[in-house]
Short mmCIF file of C-alpha atoms in Angstrom, two decimals:
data_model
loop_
_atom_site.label_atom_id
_atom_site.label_comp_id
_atom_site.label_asym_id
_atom_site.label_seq_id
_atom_site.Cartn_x
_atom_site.Cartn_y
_atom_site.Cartn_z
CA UNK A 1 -45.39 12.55 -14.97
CA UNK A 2 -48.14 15.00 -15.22
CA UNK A 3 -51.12 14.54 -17.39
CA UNK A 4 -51.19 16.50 -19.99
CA UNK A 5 -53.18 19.51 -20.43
CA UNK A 6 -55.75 20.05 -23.12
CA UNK A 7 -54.69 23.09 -25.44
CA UNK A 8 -57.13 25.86 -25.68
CA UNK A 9 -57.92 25.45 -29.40
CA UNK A 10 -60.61 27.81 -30.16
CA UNK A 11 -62.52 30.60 -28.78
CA UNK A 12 -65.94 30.81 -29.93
CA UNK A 13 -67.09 34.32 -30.23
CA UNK A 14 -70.63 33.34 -29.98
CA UNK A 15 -73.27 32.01 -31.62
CA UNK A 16 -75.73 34.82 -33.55
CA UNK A 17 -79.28 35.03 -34.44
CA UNK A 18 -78.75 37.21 -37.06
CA UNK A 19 -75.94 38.75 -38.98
CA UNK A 20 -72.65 40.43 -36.86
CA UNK A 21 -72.83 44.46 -38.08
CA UNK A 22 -69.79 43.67 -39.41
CA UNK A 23 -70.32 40.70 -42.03
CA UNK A 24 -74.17 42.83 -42.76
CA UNK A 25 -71.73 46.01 -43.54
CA UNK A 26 -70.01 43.68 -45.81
CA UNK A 27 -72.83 41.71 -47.76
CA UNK A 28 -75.36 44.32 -47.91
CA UNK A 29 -72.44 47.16 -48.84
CA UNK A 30 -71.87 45.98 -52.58
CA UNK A 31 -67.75 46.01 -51.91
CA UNK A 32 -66.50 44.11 -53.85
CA UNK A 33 -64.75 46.74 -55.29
CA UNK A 34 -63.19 47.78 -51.28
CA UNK A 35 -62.35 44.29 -50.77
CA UNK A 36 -60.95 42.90 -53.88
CA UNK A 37 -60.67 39.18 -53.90
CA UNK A 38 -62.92 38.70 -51.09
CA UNK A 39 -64.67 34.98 -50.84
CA UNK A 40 -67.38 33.48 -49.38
CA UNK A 41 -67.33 29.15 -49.09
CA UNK A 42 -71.20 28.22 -49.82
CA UNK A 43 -71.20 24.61 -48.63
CA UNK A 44 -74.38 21.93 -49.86
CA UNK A 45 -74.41 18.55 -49.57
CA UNK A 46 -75.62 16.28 -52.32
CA UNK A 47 -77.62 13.28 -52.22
CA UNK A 48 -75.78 10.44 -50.38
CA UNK A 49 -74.06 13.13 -47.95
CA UNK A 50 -71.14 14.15 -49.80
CA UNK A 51 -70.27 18.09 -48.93
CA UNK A 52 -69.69 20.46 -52.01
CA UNK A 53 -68.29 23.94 -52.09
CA UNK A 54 -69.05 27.00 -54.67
CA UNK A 55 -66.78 30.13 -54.38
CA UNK A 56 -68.99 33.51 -54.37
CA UNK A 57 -67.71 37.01 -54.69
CA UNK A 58 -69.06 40.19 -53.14
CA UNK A 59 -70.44 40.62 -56.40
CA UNK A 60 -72.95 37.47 -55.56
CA UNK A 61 -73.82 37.83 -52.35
CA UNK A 62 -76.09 40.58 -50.50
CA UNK A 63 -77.72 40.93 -46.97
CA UNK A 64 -81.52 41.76 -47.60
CA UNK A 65 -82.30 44.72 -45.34
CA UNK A 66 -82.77 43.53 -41.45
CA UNK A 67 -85.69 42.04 -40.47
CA UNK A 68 -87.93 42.75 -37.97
CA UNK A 69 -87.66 40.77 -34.67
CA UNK A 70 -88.93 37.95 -34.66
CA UNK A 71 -88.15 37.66 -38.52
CA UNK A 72 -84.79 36.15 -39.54
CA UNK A 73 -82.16 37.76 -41.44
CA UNK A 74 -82.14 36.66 -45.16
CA UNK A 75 -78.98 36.51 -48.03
CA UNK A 76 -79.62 36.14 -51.22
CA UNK A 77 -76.96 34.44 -53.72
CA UNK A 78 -76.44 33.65 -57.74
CA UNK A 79 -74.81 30.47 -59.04
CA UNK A 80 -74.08 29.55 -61.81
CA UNK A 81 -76.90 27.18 -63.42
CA UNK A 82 -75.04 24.13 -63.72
CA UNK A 83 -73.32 24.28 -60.77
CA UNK A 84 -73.74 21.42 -58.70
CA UNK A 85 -74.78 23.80 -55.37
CA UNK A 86 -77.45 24.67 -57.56
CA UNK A 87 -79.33 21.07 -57.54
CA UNK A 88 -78.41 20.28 -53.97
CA UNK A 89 -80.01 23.64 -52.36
CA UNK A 90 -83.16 22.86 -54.25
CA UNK A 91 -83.21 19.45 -52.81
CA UNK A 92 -82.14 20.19 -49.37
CA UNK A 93 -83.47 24.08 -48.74
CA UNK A 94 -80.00 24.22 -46.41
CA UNK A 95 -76.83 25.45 -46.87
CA UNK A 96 -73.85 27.23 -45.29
CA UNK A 97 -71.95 30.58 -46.39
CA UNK A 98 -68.29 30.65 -44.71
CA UNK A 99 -65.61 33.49 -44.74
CA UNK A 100 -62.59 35.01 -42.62
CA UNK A 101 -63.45 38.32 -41.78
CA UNK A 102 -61.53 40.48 -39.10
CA UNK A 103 -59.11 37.80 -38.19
CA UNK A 104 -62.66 35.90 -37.23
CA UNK A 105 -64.19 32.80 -38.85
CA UNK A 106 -67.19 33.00 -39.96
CA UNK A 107 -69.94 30.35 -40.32
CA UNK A 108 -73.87 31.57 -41.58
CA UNK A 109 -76.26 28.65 -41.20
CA UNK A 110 -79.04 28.91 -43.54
CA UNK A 111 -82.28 27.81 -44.17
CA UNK A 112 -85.59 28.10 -45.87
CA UNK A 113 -83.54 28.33 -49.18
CA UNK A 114 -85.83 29.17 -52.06
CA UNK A 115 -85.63 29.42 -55.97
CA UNK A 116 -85.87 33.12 -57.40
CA UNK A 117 -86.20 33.96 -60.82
CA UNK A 118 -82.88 33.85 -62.37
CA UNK A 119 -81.18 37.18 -63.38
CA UNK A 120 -78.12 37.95 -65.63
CA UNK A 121 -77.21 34.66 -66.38
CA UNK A 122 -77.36 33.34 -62.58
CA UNK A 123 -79.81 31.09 -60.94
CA UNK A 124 -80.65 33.36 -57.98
CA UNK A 125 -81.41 32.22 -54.27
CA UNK A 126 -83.07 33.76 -51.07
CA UNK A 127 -82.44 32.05 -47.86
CA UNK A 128 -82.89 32.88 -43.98
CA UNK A 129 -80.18 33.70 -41.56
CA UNK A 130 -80.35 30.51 -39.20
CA UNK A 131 -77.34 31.03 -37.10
CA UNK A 132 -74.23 32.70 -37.43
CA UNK A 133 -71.08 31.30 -35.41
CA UNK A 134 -67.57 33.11 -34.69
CA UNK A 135 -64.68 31.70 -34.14
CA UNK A 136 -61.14 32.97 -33.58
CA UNK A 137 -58.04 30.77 -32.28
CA UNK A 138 -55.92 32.06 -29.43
CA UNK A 139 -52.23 31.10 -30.63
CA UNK A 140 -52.87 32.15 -34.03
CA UNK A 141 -54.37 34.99 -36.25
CA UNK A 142 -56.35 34.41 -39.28
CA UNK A 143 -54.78 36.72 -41.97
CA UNK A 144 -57.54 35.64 -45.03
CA UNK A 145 -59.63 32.76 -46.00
CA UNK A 146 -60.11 32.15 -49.50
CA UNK A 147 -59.01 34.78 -51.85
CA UNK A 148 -58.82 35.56 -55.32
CA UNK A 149 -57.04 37.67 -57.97
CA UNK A 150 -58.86 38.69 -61.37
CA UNK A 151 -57.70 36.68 -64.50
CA UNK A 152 -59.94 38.43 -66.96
CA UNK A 153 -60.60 41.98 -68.07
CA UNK A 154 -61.30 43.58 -64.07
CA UNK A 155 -63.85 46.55 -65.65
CA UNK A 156 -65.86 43.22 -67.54
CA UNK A 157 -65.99 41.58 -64.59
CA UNK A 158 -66.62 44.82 -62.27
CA UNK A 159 -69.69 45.59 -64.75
CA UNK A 160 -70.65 41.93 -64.30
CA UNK A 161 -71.04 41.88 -60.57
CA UNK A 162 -72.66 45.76 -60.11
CA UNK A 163 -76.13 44.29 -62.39
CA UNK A 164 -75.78 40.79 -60.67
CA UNK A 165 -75.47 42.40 -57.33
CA UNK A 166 -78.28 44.77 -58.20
CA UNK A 167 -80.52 42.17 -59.71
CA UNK A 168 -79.98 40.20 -56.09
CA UNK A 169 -80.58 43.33 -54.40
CA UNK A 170 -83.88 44.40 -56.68
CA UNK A 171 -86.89 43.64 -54.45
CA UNK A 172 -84.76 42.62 -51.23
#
């Protein structure tokens, strides 16, 4: 009998310093109109360790404009402000944004995460660009990640996300 061989799982595309041109053509592009139902994971972890997630649209999220080497690569978010994400990125000043992308998975490590002044209704982050990891598996493609389809009124919502994205974008 022949051991038996371990299965090739995952293929890291690398680890990044800064954003992949293609998930900064994404977040700094204002598509959420291009990509309907697009969604980014935004993971925090409260006080004793448990994980949380908050769903973000394209319509919350933007890349600020690319930094200088040696400077990082920022984001800049809204939540809503009660949700939970809210408290726990205050505390902890970490956090992760997640997405599948170009049959790739997508991980963006960030730090440094600050407090803006909220805008339209959202309580508004700015964080750095830690690290960005890729990952695709070999015996399978990633068709989406998270997705969603509009309940509500799509040109209310549309209107919503062009001033929130252009609130996050202000000053960026």
């Amino acid at each position: 009998m022949t051991a038996p061989q371990p299965l090739q799982t995952a293929r890291a595309l690398g680890v990044f310093e800064a954003l992949p041109q293609i998930l900064r053509a994404v977040l700094e592009g204002g598509l959420w109109r291009a990509l309907p139902g697009f969604t980014l994971s935004l993971l925090s972890v409260d006080q004793v360790g448990r994980p949380h997630t908050a769903l973000l649209s394209l319509g919350e999220v933007v890349a600020e404009p690319p930094a200088a080497a040696p400077l990082p690569d920022g984001v800049r978010f809204g939540l809503w402000p009660s949700s939970r994400a809210v408290i726990n990125l205050e505390r902890t000043q970490r956090g992760a944004l997640t997405c599948v992308l170009d049959a790739t998975f997508f991980q963006i490590q960030l730090s440094h995460v600050r407090r803006l002044p909220d805008a339209v209704g959202l309580a508004c982050f700015a964080a750095q660009v830690e690290a960005v990891e890729a990952q695709r598996v070999t015996y399978a493609q990633l068709q989406t990640g998270i997705t969603f389809a509009l309940a509500a009124d799509a040109a209310e919502v549309d209107a919503r996300w062009a001033a929130q994205w252009a609130a996050l974008r202000a000053d960026a």
